Short mmCIF file of C-alpha atoms and ligand atoms in Angstrom, two decimals:
data_model
loop_
_atom_site.label_atom_id
_atom_site.label_comp_id
_atom_site.label_asym_id
_atom_site.label_seq_id
_atom_site.Cartn_x
_atom_site.Cartn_y
_atom_site.Cartn_z
CA MET A 1 0.00 0.00 0.00
CA GLU A 2 2.59 2.50 1.14
CA LYS A 3 5.06 1.20 -1.44
CA GLN A 4 2.66 1.87 -4.30
CA LYS A 5 1.89 5.30 -2.88
CA VAL A 6 5.53 6.43 -2.81
CA LYS A 7 6.18 5.13 -6.31
CA SER A 8 3.22 7.09 -7.68
CA LEU A 9 4.33 10.14 -5.75
CA PHE A 10 7.76 9.90 -7.35
CA GLU A 11 6.11 9.71 -10.77
CA SER A 12 3.98 12.78 -10.13
CA VAL A 13 6.89 14.84 -8.72
CA PHE A 14 9.66 13.78 -11.14
CA LYS A 15 7.59 12.65 -14.17
CA LYS A 16 9.32 9.29 -14.60
CA GLU A 17 9.65 5.93 -12.89
CA GLY A 18 12.11 5.07 -10.15
CA ILE A 19 13.43 2.18 -8.07
CA LEU A 20 12.02 1.60 -4.59
CA PHE A 21 14.13 1.29 -1.41
CA PHE A 22 13.44 1.15 2.32
CA ALA A 23 15.42 1.81 5.49
CA PRO A 24 14.01 1.07 8.95
CA GLY A 25 14.11 3.10 12.14
CA ARG A 26 15.40 1.52 15.34
CA ILE A 27 14.67 0.99 19.00
CA ASN A 28 17.36 0.19 21.52
CA LEU A 29 16.45 -2.57 23.98
CA ILE A 30 19.25 -1.65 26.40
CA GLY A 31 22.72 -0.06 26.32
CA GLU A 32 21.97 3.66 26.26
CA HIS A 33 24.68 6.30 25.93
CA THR A 34 27.23 3.49 25.84
CA ASP A 35 28.12 3.55 22.13
CA TYR A 36 30.35 6.64 22.28
CA ASN A 37 31.76 5.28 25.56
CA GLY A 38 33.22 2.21 23.88
CA GLY A 39 30.58 -0.07 25.40
CA HIS A 40 27.87 -2.39 24.12
CA VAL A 41 24.41 -1.64 22.72
CA PHE A 42 21.48 -3.95 21.98
CA PRO A 43 19.21 -2.34 19.36
CA CYS A 44 16.90 -3.71 16.67
CA ALA A 45 15.52 -2.32 13.42
CA ILE A 46 11.75 -1.73 13.27
CA SER A 47 9.28 -1.85 10.40
CA LEU A 48 8.55 1.87 10.64
CA GLY A 49 11.12 3.75 8.60
CA THR A 50 11.77 5.66 5.38
CA TYR A 51 10.86 4.74 1.83
CA GLY A 52 12.89 6.14 -1.03
CA VAL A 53 12.33 6.12 -4.77
CA ALA A 54 15.24 7.09 -7.00
CA SER A 55 16.49 7.31 -10.54
CA LEU A 56 19.57 8.64 -12.31
CA ARG A 57 19.55 11.83 -14.40
CA GLU A 58 21.45 12.63 -17.57
CA ASP A 59 22.78 15.97 -16.23
CA ASP A 60 24.61 16.83 -12.98
CA GLN A 61 21.54 17.96 -10.99
CA VAL A 62 20.77 16.23 -7.68
CA ARG A 63 17.16 16.78 -6.65
CA PHE A 64 15.54 15.76 -3.37
CA TYR A 65 11.88 15.82 -2.40
CA SER A 66 10.33 14.67 0.88
CA GLU A 67 6.65 13.96 1.25
CA ASN A 68 7.17 14.72 4.97
CA PHE A 69 8.24 18.30 4.21
CA PRO A 70 6.18 19.18 1.12
CA ASP A 71 6.39 22.92 1.84
CA LYS A 72 10.16 22.75 1.27
CA GLY A 73 9.49 21.63 -2.30
CA ILE A 74 12.26 20.16 -4.44
CA ILE A 75 15.69 20.92 -2.99
CA SER A 76 18.45 20.82 -5.58
CA CYS A 77 22.20 21.08 -5.96
CA THR A 78 24.75 19.57 -8.33
CA VAL A 79 26.97 16.53 -7.83
CA ASN A 80 29.89 18.92 -7.61
CA GLU A 81 28.43 21.27 -4.98
CA LEU A 82 27.42 19.16 -2.03
CA ASP A 83 28.24 21.53 0.82
CA TYR A 84 26.13 21.89 3.95
CA ARG A 85 23.57 24.67 3.47
CA LYS A 86 21.27 25.63 6.31
CA LYS A 87 18.43 26.43 3.94
CA ASP A 88 18.56 22.92 2.52
CA ASP A 89 17.18 21.77 5.86
CA TRP A 90 16.40 18.00 5.96
CA ALA A 91 18.14 17.47 2.59
CA ASN A 92 21.53 18.03 4.26
CA TYR A 93 21.34 14.41 5.47
CA PRO A 94 21.25 12.80 2.01
CA LYS A 95 23.58 15.49 0.66
CA GLY A 96 26.13 14.63 3.35
CA VAL A 97 26.02 10.95 2.43
CA ILE A 98 26.59 11.62 -1.27
CA ARG A 99 29.31 14.13 -0.45
CA TYR A 100 31.27 11.72 1.73
CA LEU A 101 30.86 8.86 -0.74
CA LYS A 102 32.38 11.12 -3.39
CA ASP A 103 35.11 12.27 -1.00
CA SER A 104 35.96 8.61 -0.38
CA GLY A 105 36.71 8.28 -4.09
CA TYR A 106 33.53 6.62 -5.37
CA ALA A 107 32.61 7.61 -8.92
CA ILE A 108 29.43 9.68 -8.67
CA ASN A 109 29.53 11.91 -11.72
CA GLN A 110 25.92 12.15 -12.69
CA GLY A 111 22.78 13.65 -11.17
CA MET A 112 19.82 11.83 -9.60
CA ASP A 113 16.28 12.38 -8.36
CA ILE A 114 15.31 10.96 -4.97
CA LEU A 115 11.94 11.07 -3.21
CA PHE A 116 11.67 10.30 0.52
CA TYR A 117 8.66 9.34 2.55
CA GLY A 118 9.02 8.33 6.19
CA ASN A 119 6.40 6.93 8.55
CA LEU A 120 8.60 7.32 11.62
CA PRO A 121 7.48 10.13 13.90
CA ASN A 122 10.04 12.96 13.48
CA GLY A 123 12.26 13.84 16.41
CA ALA A 124 10.87 10.91 18.41
CA GLY A 125 14.24 9.26 18.95
CA LEU A 126 13.57 6.35 16.59
CA SER A 127 16.47 7.38 14.33
CA SER A 128 14.68 9.02 11.45
CA SER A 129 17.96 10.70 10.50
CA ALA A 130 20.02 7.47 10.46
CA SER A 131 17.18 5.95 8.44
CA ILE A 132 17.50 8.70 5.80
CA GLU A 133 21.30 8.37 5.78
CA MET A 134 21.32 4.59 5.31
CA LEU A 135 18.54 4.82 2.75
CA THR A 136 20.62 7.30 0.74
CA GLY A 137 23.62 5.01 1.10
CA VAL A 138 21.85 1.97 -0.38
CA ILE A 139 20.24 4.08 -3.11
CA VAL A 140 23.50 5.62 -4.29
CA LYS A 141 25.32 2.28 -4.03
CA ASP A 142 22.67 0.74 -6.28
CA LEU A 143 22.31 3.59 -8.78
CA PHE A 144 26.07 3.83 -9.36
CA GLN A 145 26.86 0.14 -8.76
CA LEU A 146 29.42 1.07 -6.10
CA GLU A 147 31.59 -1.54 -4.42
CA VAL A 148 31.01 -0.06 -1.00
CA SER A 149 30.51 -2.33 2.00
CA ARG A 150 27.61 -2.08 4.42
CA LEU A 151 30.00 -1.25 7.25
CA GLU A 152 31.53 1.56 5.24
CA LEU A 153 28.05 3.03 4.63
CA ILE A 154 27.34 2.79 8.36
CA LYS A 155 30.54 4.62 9.28
CA LEU A 156 29.85 7.19 6.61
CA GLY A 157 26.35 7.81 8.02
CA GLN A 158 27.86 8.46 11.43
CA LYS A 159 30.38 10.84 9.86
CA VAL A 160 27.49 12.79 8.32
CA GLU A 161 25.97 13.28 11.80
CA ASN A 162 29.32 14.20 13.38
CA ALA A 163 31.04 16.31 10.75
CA PHE A 164 28.27 17.52 8.42
CA ILE A 165 25.34 18.04 10.82
CA GLY A 166 27.36 18.57 14.02
CA VAL A 167 25.91 16.04 16.48
CA ASN A 168 28.60 13.99 18.18
CA SER A 169 26.56 10.77 18.12
CA GLY A 170 27.93 7.24 18.29
CA ILE A 171 27.53 4.43 15.78
CA MET A 172 24.51 2.62 17.20
CA ASP A 173 21.75 4.12 15.05
CA GLN A 174 23.39 3.66 11.67
CA PHE A 175 24.54 0.17 12.67
CA ALA A 176 21.04 -0.93 13.72
CA VAL A 177 19.44 0.57 10.61
CA GLY A 178 22.12 -0.95 8.38
CA MET A 179 22.51 -4.41 9.96
CA GLY A 180 19.01 -5.10 11.35
CA LYS A 181 17.54 -8.57 10.91
CA LYS A 182 13.90 -9.56 11.23
CA ASP A 183 13.04 -10.77 14.76
CA HIS A 184 16.61 -10.31 15.99
CA ALA A 185 18.39 -7.82 18.21
CA ILE A 186 22.00 -6.82 17.55
CA LEU A 187 24.53 -7.09 20.36
CA LEU A 188 27.23 -4.69 19.20
CA ASP A 189 30.59 -4.01 20.79
CA CYS A 190 31.06 -0.36 19.82
CA GLN A 191 34.80 -0.49 20.46
CA THR A 192 35.60 -3.35 18.07
CA LEU A 193 32.37 -3.33 15.98
CA ASP A 194 32.07 -7.09 16.53
CA TYR A 195 28.42 -8.01 16.67
CA GLU A 196 26.05 -10.89 17.20
CA LEU A 197 22.44 -11.29 16.09
CA VAL A 198 20.34 -12.58 18.98
CA PRO A 199 16.86 -14.06 18.27
CA LEU A 200 14.20 -11.97 19.95
CA GLU A 201 12.05 -14.65 21.52
CA LEU A 202 9.55 -12.78 23.63
CA GLN A 203 7.28 -15.67 24.69
CA ALA A 204 3.80 -14.23 24.01
CA HIS A 205 4.95 -10.65 24.71
CA LYS A 206 5.38 -7.69 22.42
CA ILE A 207 7.41 -4.52 22.53
CA VAL A 208 5.20 -1.46 22.86
CA ILE A 209 6.76 1.84 21.80
CA MET A 210 5.48 4.83 23.80
CA ASN A 211 6.01 8.25 22.22
CA THR A 212 6.05 11.23 24.60
CA ASN A 213 5.34 13.52 21.64
CA LYS A 214 7.82 15.85 23.26
CA ARG A 215 10.27 17.01 20.68
CA ARG A 216 13.89 16.92 21.71
CA GLU A 217 14.65 20.62 21.67
CA LEU A 218 18.11 21.35 23.07
CA ALA A 219 18.72 17.62 22.92
CA ASP A 220 21.73 17.96 20.74
CA SER A 221 23.64 20.36 22.93
CA LYS A 222 22.87 18.29 26.07
CA TYR A 223 23.89 15.18 24.16
CA ASN A 224 27.26 16.65 23.27
CA GLU A 225 27.61 17.84 26.88
CA ARG A 226 27.14 14.31 28.28
CA ARG A 227 29.68 12.98 25.83
CA GLN A 228 32.18 15.61 26.94
CA GLU A 229 31.61 14.80 30.62
CA CYS A 230 32.45 11.15 29.92
CA GLU A 231 35.56 12.06 27.93
CA GLU A 232 36.74 14.24 30.83
CA ALA A 233 36.14 11.34 33.22
CA VAL A 234 38.35 9.07 31.07
CA LYS A 235 41.15 11.65 31.19
CA ILE A 236 41.01 11.88 34.99
CA LEU A 237 40.72 8.12 35.51
CA ASN A 238 43.68 7.66 33.21
CA GLN A 239 45.96 9.12 35.87
CA ALA A 240 45.63 5.78 37.63
CA LEU A 241 44.28 3.44 34.96
CA SER A 242 45.15 2.96 31.35
CA ILE A 243 41.87 3.09 29.43
CA GLN A 244 40.60 4.50 26.15
CA ALA A 245 36.93 4.47 27.14
CA LEU A 246 34.62 3.90 30.11
CA GLY A 247 33.26 0.77 28.44
CA GLU A 248 36.48 -1.03 29.32
CA LEU A 249 35.79 -0.94 33.06
CA THR A 250 33.98 -3.41 35.31
CA ASN A 251 31.77 -1.98 38.06
CA GLU A 252 34.41 -2.97 40.64
CA GLU A 253 37.28 -1.27 38.79
CA PHE A 254 35.20 1.85 38.46
CA THR A 255 34.10 1.92 42.10
CA SER A 256 37.65 1.61 43.36
CA HIS A 257 38.73 4.70 41.38
CA ALA A 258 35.49 6.69 41.37
CA GLU A 259 36.47 9.08 44.15
CA GLN A 260 38.98 10.72 41.81
CA LEU A 261 36.08 12.21 39.89
CA PRO A 262 34.06 15.28 40.89
CA PRO A 263 30.51 14.28 41.99
CA LEU A 264 28.55 15.11 38.83
CA MET A 265 31.10 13.51 36.53
CA ARG A 266 31.18 10.48 38.81
CA LYS A 267 27.44 9.99 38.30
CA ARG A 268 27.75 10.26 34.52
CA ALA A 269 30.63 7.79 34.41
CA LYS A 270 28.84 5.40 36.78
CA HIS A 271 25.98 5.21 34.32
CA ALA A 272 28.25 4.55 31.35
CA VAL A 273 30.09 1.75 33.15
CA SER A 274 27.07 0.09 34.79
CA GLU A 275 24.92 0.34 31.66
CA ASN A 276 27.53 -1.49 29.64
CA ILE A 277 27.62 -4.34 32.17
CA ARG A 278 23.79 -4.43 32.27
CA THR A 279 23.70 -4.71 28.50
CA LEU A 280 25.96 -7.77 28.48
CA GLU A 281 23.89 -9.33 31.27
CA ALA A 282 20.64 -8.55 29.47
CA ALA A 283 21.78 -10.13 26.19
CA ALA A 284 22.88 -13.24 28.10
CA ALA A 285 19.50 -13.38 29.88
CA LEU A 286 17.61 -13.12 26.59
CA LYS A 287 19.68 -15.91 25.06
CA GLN A 288 18.78 -18.13 28.03
CA GLY A 289 15.08 -17.27 27.74
CA LYS A 290 15.14 -15.41 31.09
CA LEU A 291 12.70 -12.69 30.14
CA ALA A 292 11.99 -11.57 33.72
CA ALA A 293 15.71 -10.99 34.32
CA PHE A 294 15.90 -9.07 31.04
CA GLY A 295 13.00 -6.84 32.10
CA LYS A 296 14.55 -6.12 35.49
CA LEU A 297 17.75 -4.93 33.78
CA MET A 298 15.67 -2.67 31.50
CA ASN A 299 14.10 -1.09 34.59
CA GLU A 300 17.51 -0.58 36.20
CA SER A 301 18.75 1.00 32.98
CA HIS A 302 15.97 3.57 33.13
CA GLU A 303 16.72 4.37 36.78
CA SER A 304 20.37 4.91 35.94
CA LEU A 305 19.48 7.17 32.99
CA ARG A 306 17.08 9.09 35.23
CA ASP A 307 19.21 9.44 38.36
CA ASP A 308 22.86 9.29 37.21
CA TYR A 309 22.88 10.33 33.57
CA GLU A 310 19.88 12.66 33.93
CA VAL A 311 18.55 12.41 30.39
CA THR A 312 14.97 11.27 30.98
CA GLY A 313 12.68 14.14 32.03
CA VAL A 314 9.17 14.09 33.42
CA GLU A 315 7.45 12.86 30.24
CA LEU A 316 9.57 9.72 29.82
CA ASP A 317 9.48 9.07 33.59
CA ILE A 318 5.66 9.17 33.71
CA LEU A 319 5.37 6.69 30.84
CA VAL A 320 7.96 4.29 32.22
CA GLU A 321 7.01 4.49 35.89
CA THR A 322 3.33 3.97 35.03
CA ALA A 323 4.27 0.98 32.90
CA TRP A 324 6.24 -0.57 35.79
CA GLN A 325 3.08 -0.73 37.90
CA LEU A 326 0.84 -2.46 35.38
CA PRO A 327 0.11 -6.20 35.08
CA GLY A 328 1.79 -8.13 32.27
CA VAL A 329 4.77 -5.73 32.04
CA VAL A 330 8.17 -7.43 32.03
CA GLY A 331 10.20 -4.21 31.87
CA ALA A 332 10.17 -0.64 30.57
CA ARG A 333 12.70 2.09 29.87
CA MET A 334 13.42 5.10 27.71
CA THR A 335 15.07 4.37 24.36
CA GLY A 336 17.44 6.51 22.28
CA ALA A 337 19.05 9.77 23.37
CA GLY A 338 16.33 10.74 25.88
CA PHE A 339 15.17 14.29 26.78
CA GLY A 340 11.78 13.35 25.29
CA GLY A 341 11.33 10.96 22.39
CA CYS A 342 10.21 7.39 23.04
CA ALA A 343 10.18 4.71 25.72
CA ILE A 344 9.59 0.99 25.26
CA ALA A 345 7.89 -1.68 27.36
CA ILE A 346 7.75 -5.46 26.99
CA VAL A 347 4.13 -6.36 27.61
CA GLU A 348 2.28 -9.68 27.66
CA ASP A 349 -0.04 -9.97 24.65
CA ALA A 350 -3.22 -10.34 26.72
CA HIS A 351 -2.52 -7.09 28.61
CA ILE A 352 -1.54 -4.81 25.74
CA ASP A 353 -4.92 -3.10 25.22
CA THR A 354 -5.40 -2.20 28.88
CA PHE A 355 -1.73 -1.24 29.11
CA ILE A 356 -2.07 1.31 26.31
CA GLN A 357 -5.33 2.62 27.70
CA GLN A 358 -3.97 3.06 31.24
CA VAL A 359 -0.57 4.50 30.41
CA GLY A 360 -2.25 6.79 27.88
CA GLN A 361 -4.79 8.03 30.40
CA ARG A 362 -2.24 8.74 33.11
CA TYR A 363 0.08 10.51 30.67
CA GLN A 364 -2.75 12.73 29.46
CA GLU A 365 -3.71 13.58 33.06
CA LYS A 366 -0.18 14.38 34.22
CA ILE A 367 1.33 15.96 31.10
CA GLY A 368 -1.73 17.54 29.50
CA TYR A 369 -1.43 16.08 26.01
CA ALA A 370 -1.57 12.60 24.54
CA ALA A 371 1.17 10.01 24.11
CA ASP A 372 1.17 7.72 21.06
CA PHE A 373 1.66 3.95 21.09
CA TYR A 374 2.92 1.55 18.43
CA ILE A 375 3.61 -2.17 18.51
CA ALA A 376 7.19 -2.74 17.36
CA ASP A 377 7.62 -5.13 14.50
CA ILE A 378 11.32 -6.09 14.35
CA SER A 379 12.54 -5.95 10.78
CA ASP A 380 15.47 -6.15 8.35
CA GLY A 381 18.01 -3.41 7.67
CA ALA A 382 18.12 -0.92 4.78
CA THR A 383 17.51 -2.54 1.41
CA ILE A 384 16.34 -2.25 -2.17
CA LEU A 385 12.73 -3.48 -2.51
CA GLU A 386 11.77 -5.50 -5.54
CA GLU A 387 9.85 -3.37 -7.96
CA ASP A 388 7.07 -5.93 -8.32
CA GLU A 389 6.65 -6.31 -4.54
CA THR A 390 3.36 -5.00 -3.16
C1 GLA B 401 21.35 8.76 19.95
C2 GLA B 401 22.69 8.63 19.24
C3 GLA B 401 23.29 7.24 19.46
C4 GLA B 401 23.32 6.88 20.94
C5 GLA B 401 21.98 7.15 21.60
C6 GLA B 401 22.02 6.97 23.09
O1 GLA B 401 20.42 7.89 19.38
O2 GLA B 401 22.53 8.87 17.86
O3 GLA B 401 24.57 7.19 18.89
O4 GLA B 401 24.35 7.54 21.59
O5 GLA B 401 21.50 8.46 21.32
O6 GLA B 401 22.26 5.65 23.43
#
């Protein structure tokens, strides 16, 4: 349905036919703010994401159109002028990807038309930007038949965030969107980039995504600030230890050196270290079918993000703390960067309707506007879709 719609849209905007692609969004089950600390993350790709339709042009014009931002119209540049331009707004994400592919030496000497349509809520922390980046990566790889690996596209997507857009994010989002596999979570070591796909066997439970509908204003500056606090902590701890990142420490190693850090920095570092250990424990629990243990670790993760890392906020706390009290809930926590955005809960099938009704009602009462709920369908990573697929 949606696939046909985006193909027809492409035809009406660009007056020709194109090839259809899709890139998912992601949720993170556990392992938050650990990627840039050299720790582990445990995300999965979801079936909500971004569709793209694309075709090559004969000239050097690159034209982008997003059905999510129709008032911006067609945004264009040439293959030889792919600099960041504020007025290009959302199109800076795909521009950045093409730019860095070219800078890496890939032969992109011809223009293209690309239409985007995403069904991920914007700014909700489900990685709509990584979805656009990875989508652009697979599109350009296909259009120009580039010999570029998936991992290279992932790293390039992160570079777009860091160097082109200016958010110092880690590699989790692009990795999850690029490497996702249906009904699996990805246990990724962000230091080595070794990863393992773990079957997501939820035993008659589903993952419910809870959207605060609070946009993450100021999120980026706070995000960079947390990252800086952790980097400072590494420098200080390095007077006694020899580490590159907080993710290398056990809880015991950290505790025995923690007093070297000023109080606020100590809290931030404590989260980074303990969250990494929790993530490893949670992945092990899931592999052994210990869902209750997994849920408990999710809850502890949220507490640590709330009390030590301080990235939750009242909206996420209301959703998660209400979820904790309801029957059929195995665990709940915020997901993504925080400061608004989404939380997730693992809920027994039979309780999902009442869960959504009760969390929704309490959120409305306390916050004054509605939350949204979606059932997560765990899906594959960014890909070309067959043209005859419906
Ligand atoms: C954002 C970033 C990721 C990661 C998470 C927090 O989603 O893009 O790299 O740091 O926040 O875990």
